[in-house]
Amino acid sequence: MRARSEAAERLENEGTLPREELVQLLTECDDPTLERLRGAARRTTLGRFGDGIYVRGLIEIGNVCRNDCLYCGIRRSNREAERYRLTSDEILGCCERGYALGLRTFVLQGGEDPSLGDGPLAELIAEIRRRWPDCAVTLSLGERSEASYERLFRAGATRYLLRHETADPELYAALHPGMSHARRLECLAALQRIGYQTGMGMMVGVPGQNAGTLADDLLLMERFRPEMIGIGPFLPQRQTPLGDAPAGSLRLTLLLLAILRLMHPAALIPATTALATLAPEGRNLGILSGANVVMPNLSPPAERKKYVLYDHKAAFGCEAAEGLAALDRELHAIGRRIDYGRGDYRG
Ligand code: SAH
């Protein structure tokens, strides 16, 4: 008990903890300690960012994927997934709609589609930057070559989300057939070298994970110092091999958000769609644990239903770009508001 609250205090003051104390916090954190850490994370966030919550328009540009990640509904082996690809014009249409709604960051996310060539993608990014020069383009398109990352950066994309998924190389290999943890980290290093604001993160509660691997996740991110950190609960998708596994825990996700905020005071940390899907109050609870970003869905409504990484995805209401007014009302209820700025990282 005493050890726990001392660890919490040290994390608040020093922004880091040795591995064994992280493991202890993750396994034995009692409710008062959790609330204390969430309070400290909340104060840190308010001190850095004030009451504003950044919004990013999420455009799910396609669900064709060459990978076979065991947890993911758009994995290549899922024959039941209804595949789609948005055209450049459709994506530009999303941006236009999003810009009118006040969004100033567009996140292009999708599966690793081998037909998504550098040329057309670079052209699309450049066109977005030409039409809306005050907007940022974030990519979340998985592993590509360093030359590709470089070309897309030169075209005008300045941020890249590539969750490391797990710091444990063996668990990584088990969850991602044919992929390697070393290559994942090489991609992240390349993104950082090129100058992207880079996002890392992991799911909470994916089968095979434990407090030790989570502590290693925290330490890996401490080493890489990403500008953005995305975490959310694992949620089963019934057409995948992990379809019967239990969802990740809300409590552990909130604890990790608080720890991450204390370790990375300036990072941009979303209350993810997965968190909002897990629990009705998930988004607000995430924000009250140190998150400061929300990513409303800006995909065409018909495609939102096909981009099924996990079942029951929240993609309408406050999780949708057309629901920004409702989102703002919900944020006001917890003393926050939407910040319509681009929200670049300021270290
Ligand atoms: N293909 C891109 C984008 C992946 S989707 C890439 O590889 O980076 C974005 C994130 O969704 C993934 O990084 C993963 O952590 C998360 N995700 C996938 N399936 C999920 C599931 N079943 N439950 C919760 N999160 C999931």
XYZ file of C-alpha atoms and ligand atoms in Angstrom:
373
model
C 0.000 0.000 0.000
C 2.676 2.398 1.115
C 4.965 1.241 -1.690
C 2.184 1.898 -4.199
C 1.513 5.446 -3.129
C 5.228 6.159 -3.010
C 5.599 4.867 -6.550
C 2.713 7.095 -7.649
C 4.313 10.078 -5.978
C 7.643 9.398 -7.627
C 6.005 9.041 -11.026
C 4.307 12.412 -10.522
C 7.501 14.128 -9.501
C 10.053 12.471 -11.759
C 8.003 11.395 -14.768
C 9.459 7.904 -14.761
C 9.819 4.758 -12.672
C 12.063 1.693 -12.780
C 10.574 -1.340 -14.522
C 9.770 -3.318 -11.396
C 7.816 -0.422 -9.915
C 5.885 0.028 -13.135
C 4.994 -3.667 -13.033
C 3.879 -3.307 -9.445
C 1.748 -0.277 -10.229
C 0.143 -2.089 -13.153
C -0.684 -5.171 -11.101
C -1.570 -3.747 -7.699
C -2.836 -0.229 -8.201
C -5.725 0.292 -5.769
C -8.552 2.744 -6.377
C -7.121 5.649 -4.348
C -3.786 5.354 -6.175
C -5.542 5.204 -9.544
C -7.556 8.310 -8.718
C -4.473 10.080 -7.522
C -2.599 9.308 -10.752
C -5.576 10.321 -12.888
C -5.810 13.599 -10.976
C -2.124 14.302 -11.469
C -2.380 13.442 -15.184
C -5.397 15.729 -15.519
C -3.557 18.622 -13.881
C -0.512 18.047 -16.096
C -2.729 18.111 -19.203
C -4.583 21.255 -18.104
C -1.292 22.969 -17.281
C 0.136 22.238 -20.742
C -2.889 22.530 -22.964
C -5.543 24.396 -20.982
C -9.128 23.228 -21.366
C -8.906 22.650 -25.153
C -9.222 19.206 -26.715
C -7.810 18.861 -30.232
C -9.926 17.183 -32.903
C -8.626 15.240 -35.935
C -10.781 14.125 -38.835
C -10.231 10.387 -39.340
C -10.591 9.241 -42.935
C -10.488 5.465 -43.336
C -9.195 5.399 -46.885
C -9.434 1.648 -47.472
C -9.581 -1.739 -45.784
C -7.560 -3.814 -48.247
C -4.631 -5.258 -46.284
C -1.774 -7.628 -47.018
C -1.203 -8.386 -43.336
C -2.901 -10.975 -41.181
C -2.819 -9.508 -37.668
C -4.667 -11.930 -35.407
C -6.767 -9.253 -33.705
C -7.790 -7.160 -36.665
C -11.073 -7.468 -38.572
C -9.581 -6.305 -41.875
C -6.844 -8.958 -41.828
C -6.190 -10.559 -45.172
C -7.668 -13.939 -44.173
C -11.041 -12.453 -43.285
C -13.001 -13.461 -46.384
C -16.155 -11.937 -44.930
C -14.761 -8.408 -44.839
C -16.333 -6.291 -47.563
C -13.327 -4.590 -49.106
C -13.274 -1.009 -50.373
C -10.863 1.704 -51.439
C -11.763 5.380 -51.455
C -10.743 7.268 -54.586
C -8.648 10.416 -54.302
C -11.742 12.449 -55.146
C -13.708 10.787 -52.367
C -10.899 11.508 -49.902
C -10.725 15.137 -51.022
C -14.511 15.283 -50.569
C -14.067 14.120 -46.966
C -11.468 16.829 -46.378
C -13.781 19.447 -47.839
C -16.580 18.360 -45.527
C -14.198 18.241 -42.586
C -12.750 21.670 -43.314
C -16.252 23.176 -43.372
C -16.884 21.576 -39.971
C -13.762 23.253 -38.610
C -11.301 20.360 -38.669
C -7.673 21.292 -39.386
C -6.023 17.855 -39.290
C -6.873 15.012 -41.625
C -5.733 11.530 -40.672
C -5.542 9.120 -43.602
C -5.717 5.627 -42.148
C -6.009 2.262 -43.830
C -4.787 -1.251 -44.282
C -1.456 -1.991 -45.939
C -2.781 -1.988 -49.468
C -0.009 -2.987 -51.906
C -1.737 -1.043 -54.664
C -1.453 2.203 -52.690
C 1.549 3.520 -54.598
C 3.776 6.387 -53.549
C 3.013 8.446 -56.649
C -0.774 8.732 -56.296
C -0.505 9.030 -52.511
C 2.075 11.830 -52.716
C -0.106 13.583 -55.292
C -3.145 13.298 -53.010
C -1.233 14.654 -50.008
C 0.097 17.561 -52.056
C -3.403 18.328 -53.323
C -4.800 18.372 -49.772
C -2.037 20.782 -48.750
C -2.667 22.959 -51.826
C -6.396 23.237 -51.204
C -6.211 23.590 -47.420
C -2.739 24.950 -46.634
C -3.645 25.592 -43.015
C -4.296 21.885 -42.402
C -2.008 19.079 -41.273
C -1.996 15.652 -42.907
C -1.370 12.647 -40.665
C -0.769 9.220 -42.178
C -1.554 5.853 -40.592
C -0.837 3.405 -43.377
C 1.454 0.900 -41.729
C 4.920 -0.181 -42.768
C 6.449 1.305 -45.913
C 10.027 1.795 -47.061
C 12.055 4.707 -45.754
C 12.114 6.112 -49.305
C 8.328 6.015 -49.356
C 8.019 7.718 -45.960
C 10.447 10.338 -47.219
C 8.520 11.000 -50.406
C 5.220 11.346 -48.534
C 6.858 13.720 -46.070
C 8.137 15.879 -48.910
C 4.635 15.878 -50.388
C 3.408 17.505 -47.186
C 2.478 14.839 -44.631
C 4.052 15.829 -41.307
C 2.705 13.254 -38.868
C 2.637 9.446 -38.902
C 0.865 7.029 -36.578
C 2.462 3.600 -36.341
C 1.686 1.835 -33.110
C 4.499 -0.432 -31.996
C 1.673 -2.776 -30.787
C 3.866 -4.561 -28.225
C 7.417 -4.255 -26.967
C 7.723 -8.029 -26.688
C 9.284 -9.400 -29.904
C 7.816 -12.888 -29.375
C 4.313 -11.651 -28.698
C 4.703 -9.320 -31.666
C 5.574 -12.249 -33.929
C 2.689 -14.336 -32.572
C 0.135 -11.585 -33.200
C 1.512 -10.557 -36.597
C 2.279 -13.579 -38.814
C 5.132 -12.846 -41.163
C 5.977 -9.527 -39.561
C 8.841 -8.621 -37.244
C 9.208 -6.383 -34.256
C 12.668 -5.327 -35.397
C 11.239 -4.079 -38.681
C 8.477 -2.211 -36.840
C 11.071 -0.371 -34.773
C 13.137 0.346 -37.892
C 10.086 1.959 -39.458
C 9.560 4.079 -36.352
C 13.209 5.128 -36.326
C 12.983 6.053 -40.022
C 9.881 8.172 -39.413
C 11.656 10.013 -36.629
C 14.806 10.518 -38.709
C 12.779 12.019 -41.530
C 11.177 14.479 -39.154
C 7.608 13.240 -38.806
C 5.760 13.862 -35.577
C 5.500 10.190 -34.795
C 2.830 8.231 -32.951
C 3.322 4.948 -31.095
C 1.107 2.888 -28.853
C -0.512 -0.425 -28.135
C -3.789 -2.085 -27.353
C -4.562 -2.820 -23.723
C -5.559 -6.391 -22.942
C -4.614 -8.118 -26.160
C -4.222 -11.874 -25.438
C -0.661 -12.737 -24.404
C 0.038 -9.344 -22.878
C 0.817 -8.980 -19.171
C 2.039 -6.340 -16.721
C 5.639 -7.078 -17.705
C 5.057 -6.519 -21.410
C 3.048 -3.363 -20.622
C 5.901 -2.021 -18.496
C 8.206 -2.732 -21.432
C 5.787 -0.838 -23.698
C 6.063 2.163 -21.383
C 9.855 1.958 -21.334
C 10.068 1.525 -25.111
C 8.030 4.687 -25.590
C 10.168 6.453 -23.032
C 13.157 5.597 -25.211
C 11.543 6.745 -28.480
C 9.797 9.814 -27.034
C 6.963 9.856 -29.579
C 5.032 13.089 -30.093
C 1.743 11.163 -30.164
C 0.641 8.118 -28.170
C -2.446 6.106 -29.055
C -3.704 3.419 -26.716
C -7.087 1.788 -26.429
C -8.590 -1.460 -25.196
C -8.329 -4.578 -27.341
C -11.837 -5.342 -28.628
C -12.625 -8.733 -30.150
C -13.791 -8.965 -33.756
C -15.779 -12.152 -34.233
C -14.342 -13.070 -37.639
C -10.768 -13.127 -36.309
C -8.835 -15.858 -34.445
C -9.123 -13.730 -31.271
C -12.861 -13.248 -31.695
C -13.724 -15.056 -28.452
C -11.123 -13.337 -26.290
C -12.346 -10.869 -23.660
C -12.074 -7.134 -24.292
C -9.366 -5.134 -22.549
C -10.210 -3.452 -19.269
C -11.419 0.124 -18.942
C -9.664 0.579 -15.624
C -6.279 -0.592 -16.898
C -6.619 1.609 -19.990
C -7.315 4.656 -17.805
C -4.388 3.806 -15.532
C -2.073 3.535 -18.540
C -3.343 6.820 -19.965
C -2.556 8.533 -16.666
C 0.909 6.972 -16.447
C 1.652 7.907 -20.063
C 0.580 11.509 -19.500
C 2.900 11.761 -16.503
C 5.763 10.232 -18.502
C 5.057 12.396 -21.590
C 3.666 15.751 -20.439
C 3.708 17.328 -23.918
C 2.480 14.362 -25.953
C -0.714 14.389 -27.979
C -2.773 11.526 -26.561
C -6.193 10.664 -27.978
C -9.161 9.242 -26.148
C -9.496 6.589 -28.846
C -12.555 5.275 -30.651
C -11.885 1.866 -29.073
C -12.161 3.431 -25.623
C -15.421 5.156 -26.576
C -16.661 1.834 -27.971
C -15.798 -0.109 -24.806
C -17.821 2.084 -22.442
C -20.423 4.823 -22.877
C -18.357 7.180 -20.744
C -15.046 5.984 -22.192
C -14.141 9.162 -24.042
C -14.772 11.451 -21.083
C -13.014 9.120 -18.673
C -10.020 9.037 -21.016
C -9.918 12.812 -21.143
C -10.173 12.927 -17.361
C -7.146 10.583 -17.240
C -4.875 12.776 -19.344
C -5.987 12.410 -22.967
C -6.244 15.643 -24.967
C -7.247 14.598 -28.498
C -10.382 13.121 -30.080
C -10.494 11.733 -33.618
C -14.038 12.010 -35.002
C -14.805 9.793 -37.960
C -14.869 11.672 -41.263
C -15.147 8.674 -43.612
C -18.182 8.423 -45.900
C -20.870 6.788 -43.687
C -21.221 3.706 -45.939
C -17.510 2.923 -45.590
C -17.389 3.494 -41.832
C -19.345 0.265 -41.433
C -16.855 -1.675 -43.562
C -13.755 -0.507 -41.699
C -14.343 -3.036 -38.930
C -11.124 -3.478 -36.958
C -13.319 -4.641 -34.058
C -17.034 -5.223 -33.506
C -19.565 -2.513 -32.556
C -17.211 0.344 -33.519
C -18.499 3.749 -32.413
C -18.511 5.837 -35.607
C -21.562 8.024 -35.282
C -22.817 10.619 -32.789
C -19.965 12.164 -30.839
C -17.449 9.887 -32.586
C -18.402 11.365 -35.984
C -17.301 14.596 -37.589
C -20.949 15.572 -38.083
C -21.367 15.225 -34.313
C -18.836 17.909 -33.359
C -21.494 20.106 -31.749
C -22.635 17.179 -29.603
C -19.012 16.360 -28.784
C -18.426 19.945 -27.691
C -21.466 19.766 -25.406
C -20.162 16.550 -23.842
C -16.766 18.142 -23.339
C -18.341 21.171 -21.668
C -19.983 18.833 -19.170
C -16.475 17.930 -17.944
C -15.099 21.476 -18.153
C -13.434 21.101 -21.547
C -14.087 22.353 -25.069
C -12.978 21.646 -28.615
C -9.789 23.424 -29.688
C -10.017 23.848 -33.457
C -6.306 24.578 -33.878
C -3.981 22.326 -35.906
C -2.541 21.148 -32.642
C 1.042 20.407 -33.642
C 3.399 18.996 -31.042
C 5.114 21.628 -28.954
C 7.802 20.023 -26.845
N -2.560 -0.510 -40.955
C -2.220 0.612 -40.115
C -3.390 1.114 -39.323
C -3.867 0.101 -38.349
S -5.423 0.413 -37.594
C -1.055 0.205 -39.243
O -0.613 -0.912 -39.310
O -0.575 1.045 -38.486
C -4.937 1.319 -36.188
C -4.819 0.544 -34.886
O -6.020 -0.112 -34.554
C -3.813 -0.577 -34.871
O -2.526 -0.071 -34.702
C -4.276 -1.454 -33.703
O -3.538 -1.185 -32.533
C -5.746 -1.030 -33.534
N -6.622 -2.205 -33.640
C -6.671 -3.125 -34.627
N -7.518 -4.121 -34.303
C -8.026 -3.822 -33.086
C -8.914 -4.487 -32.196
N -9.461 -5.657 -32.501
N -9.205 -3.878 -31.007
C -8.659 -2.694 -30.697
N -7.788 -2.043 -31.481
C -7.467 -2.603 -32.666
